[in-house]
Short mmCIF file of C-alpha atoms in Angstrom, two decimals:
data_model
loop_
_atom_site.label_atom_id
_atom_site.label_comp_id
_atom_site.label_asym_id
_atom_site.label_seq_id
_atom_site.Cartn_x
_atom_site.Cartn_y
_atom_site.Cartn_z
CA MET A 140 3.62 9.13 21.68
CA ALA A 141 4.60 8.04 18.16
CA THR A 142 2.48 9.08 15.20
CA PRO A 143 0.51 6.09 13.86
CA LEU A 144 1.27 4.88 10.34
CA PHE A 145 -0.51 2.01 8.67
CA VAL A 146 1.22 0.27 5.75
CA LEU A 147 -1.35 -1.91 4.02
CA ASN A 148 -0.68 -4.34 1.19
CA GLY A 149 -3.17 -6.02 -1.11
CA ALA A 150 -3.52 -9.22 -3.03
CA ASN A 151 -0.56 -11.43 -3.94
CA LEU A 152 2.05 -9.23 -2.25
CA ASN A 153 2.68 -12.09 0.17
CA MET A 154 4.36 -13.73 -2.86
CA LEU A 155 6.71 -10.79 -3.44
CA GLY A 156 10.21 -11.96 -4.27
CA ARG A 157 8.91 -15.13 -5.91
CA ARG A 158 6.07 -13.89 -8.13
CA GLU A 159 7.24 -12.45 -11.46
CA PRO A 160 10.67 -11.36 -10.20
CA ASN A 161 11.40 -9.83 -13.62
CA LEU A 162 8.60 -7.34 -12.90
CA TYR A 163 8.61 -7.01 -9.09
CA GLY A 164 12.18 -7.91 -8.14
CA THR A 165 13.46 -10.45 -5.64
CA THR A 166 12.90 -8.50 -2.43
CA THR A 167 10.38 -10.25 -0.20
CA LEU A 168 7.54 -8.54 1.64
CA ALA A 169 9.21 -9.50 4.93
CA GLN A 170 12.32 -7.59 3.81
CA VAL A 171 10.18 -4.60 2.79
CA GLN A 172 8.47 -4.73 6.17
CA ALA A 173 11.74 -4.81 8.12
CA LYS A 174 13.17 -1.80 6.27
CA THR A 175 9.90 0.11 6.44
CA GLU A 176 9.48 -0.48 10.18
CA GLN A 177 13.10 0.50 10.84
CA LEU A 178 12.81 3.80 8.97
CA ALA A 179 9.43 4.55 10.52
CA ALA A 180 10.85 4.04 14.01
CA GLU A 181 13.78 6.34 13.22
CA LEU A 182 11.27 9.01 12.17
CA GLY A 183 9.08 8.59 15.26
CA LEU A 184 6.28 6.72 13.54
CA ALA A 185 4.45 3.71 14.99
CA CYS A 186 4.29 1.43 11.94
CA ASP A 187 1.55 -1.17 11.59
CA PHE A 188 2.48 -3.24 8.49
CA ARG A 189 -0.07 -5.73 7.11
CA GLN A 190 -0.95 -7.76 3.99
CA THR A 191 -4.18 -9.42 2.88
CA ASN A 192 -5.56 -11.19 -0.16
CA HIS A 193 -9.13 -10.23 0.78
CA GLU A 194 -10.72 -6.93 -0.20
CA GLY A 195 -13.09 -6.78 2.79
CA VAL A 196 -10.19 -7.23 5.20
CA LEU A 197 -8.34 -4.40 3.47
CA VAL A 198 -11.40 -2.15 3.82
CA ASP A 199 -11.65 -3.04 7.53
CA TRP A 200 -7.99 -2.12 8.03
CA ILE A 201 -8.40 1.21 6.22
CA GLN A 202 -11.34 1.98 8.50
CA GLU A 203 -9.16 1.05 11.50
CA ALA A 204 -6.50 3.50 10.26
CA TYR A 205 -9.21 6.16 10.07
CA GLU A 206 -10.35 5.41 13.63
CA LYS A 207 -6.76 5.65 14.90
CA GLU A 208 -6.13 8.88 12.95
CA ALA A 209 -3.20 7.22 11.19
CA ALA A 210 -1.37 8.21 8.06
CA LEU A 211 -1.62 5.51 5.41
CA ILE A 212 0.72 3.94 2.90
CA ILE A 213 -1.14 1.52 0.69
CA ASN A 214 -0.09 -0.83 -2.06
CA PRO A 215 -3.54 -1.99 -3.09
CA ALA A 216 -2.04 -4.23 -5.80
CA GLY A 217 -4.88 -5.77 -7.82
CA PHE A 218 -7.45 -3.93 -5.69
CA SER A 219 -6.27 -0.71 -7.41
CA PHE A 220 -8.07 -1.31 -10.64
CA GLY A 221 -11.78 -0.76 -10.19
CA ARG A 222 -12.27 -1.50 -6.49
CA VAL A 223 -14.79 1.08 -5.30
CA PRO A 224 -15.01 -0.18 -1.67
CA VAL A 225 -11.27 0.41 -1.22
CA LEU A 226 -11.56 3.84 -2.83
CA ASP A 227 -14.49 4.82 -0.61
CA ALA A 228 -12.69 3.69 2.54
CA ILE A 229 -9.55 5.65 1.63
CA ARG A 230 -11.63 8.79 1.16
CA MET A 231 -12.34 8.77 4.91
CA ILE A 232 -8.68 9.13 5.86
CA THR A 233 -7.82 12.67 6.96
CA LYS A 234 -4.06 12.17 7.26
CA PRO A 235 -1.69 11.79 4.27
CA VAL A 236 -2.28 8.73 2.10
CA ILE A 237 0.49 7.54 -0.22
CA GLU A 238 -0.24 4.88 -2.84
CA VAL A 239 2.76 2.70 -3.68
CA HIS A 240 3.26 0.38 -6.63
CA ILE A 241 6.50 -1.54 -7.12
CA SER A 242 6.16 -1.54 -10.91
CA ASN A 243 5.38 1.44 -13.11
CA ILE A 244 1.69 0.79 -13.62
CA HIS A 245 1.52 3.47 -16.33
CA ALA A 246 3.90 1.46 -18.52
CA ARG A 247 2.03 -1.82 -18.09
CA PRO A 248 -0.67 -3.27 -20.31
CA GLU A 249 -4.35 -3.09 -19.39
CA PRO A 250 -5.88 -3.66 -16.90
CA HIS A 251 -2.87 -2.52 -14.82
CA THR A 252 -2.58 1.08 -16.02
CA HIS A 253 -5.29 3.09 -14.27
CA SER A 254 -5.58 2.95 -10.51
CA LEU A 255 -9.00 4.01 -9.29
CA VAL A 256 -7.50 4.32 -5.80
CA SER A 257 -5.27 7.18 -7.02
CA ARG A 258 -8.32 9.45 -7.07
CA ALA A 259 -8.39 9.50 -3.25
CA VAL A 260 -4.71 9.64 -2.27
CA THR A 261 -2.31 12.45 -1.45
CA GLY A 262 0.39 11.09 -3.75
CA VAL A 263 1.50 8.09 -5.80
CA ILE A 264 4.92 6.45 -5.96
CA CYS A 265 5.31 3.83 -8.67
CA GLY A 266 8.04 2.12 -10.64
CA LEU A 267 10.80 2.51 -8.05
CA GLY A 268 10.68 -1.05 -6.78
CA ALA A 269 10.51 -1.89 -3.09
CA GLY A 270 12.33 1.37 -2.35
CA GLY A 271 9.07 3.17 -3.03
CA TYR A 272 7.90 2.17 0.45
CA LEU A 273 10.77 4.05 2.06
CA LEU A 274 10.06 7.13 -0.01
CA ALA A 275 6.44 6.91 1.11
CA VAL A 276 7.44 6.74 4.78
CA ARG A 277 9.53 9.88 4.34
CA ALA A 278 6.61 11.61 2.61
#
């Protein structure tokens, strides 16, 4: 049986490839999903890739990952910066949790510089574009 892996994406990532391409690139979320699922399958991981613009839905999905004892890759996007419910949900996960950001949040202006979510994750990958997802799968 394949190891479960949830890849969860937050607000506005459905617009990836069209929204601020100078900052986030032109790769779409569908393209990220295809590459992520392919690599996960090669590594024996059962990848469940999702995106939502609603914080409560994201919290529900994190809780589902917990229930299924899944590893988690999360790009919380705008939910990174001061979203305590997301942070609290991530703290339940017992498997590795990798936070991914397409841009280098540390080089961006406020409020995009300090991810509260980072306090609860195993590791953070940021600033490497859409390729950060593949690095997270390998981690």
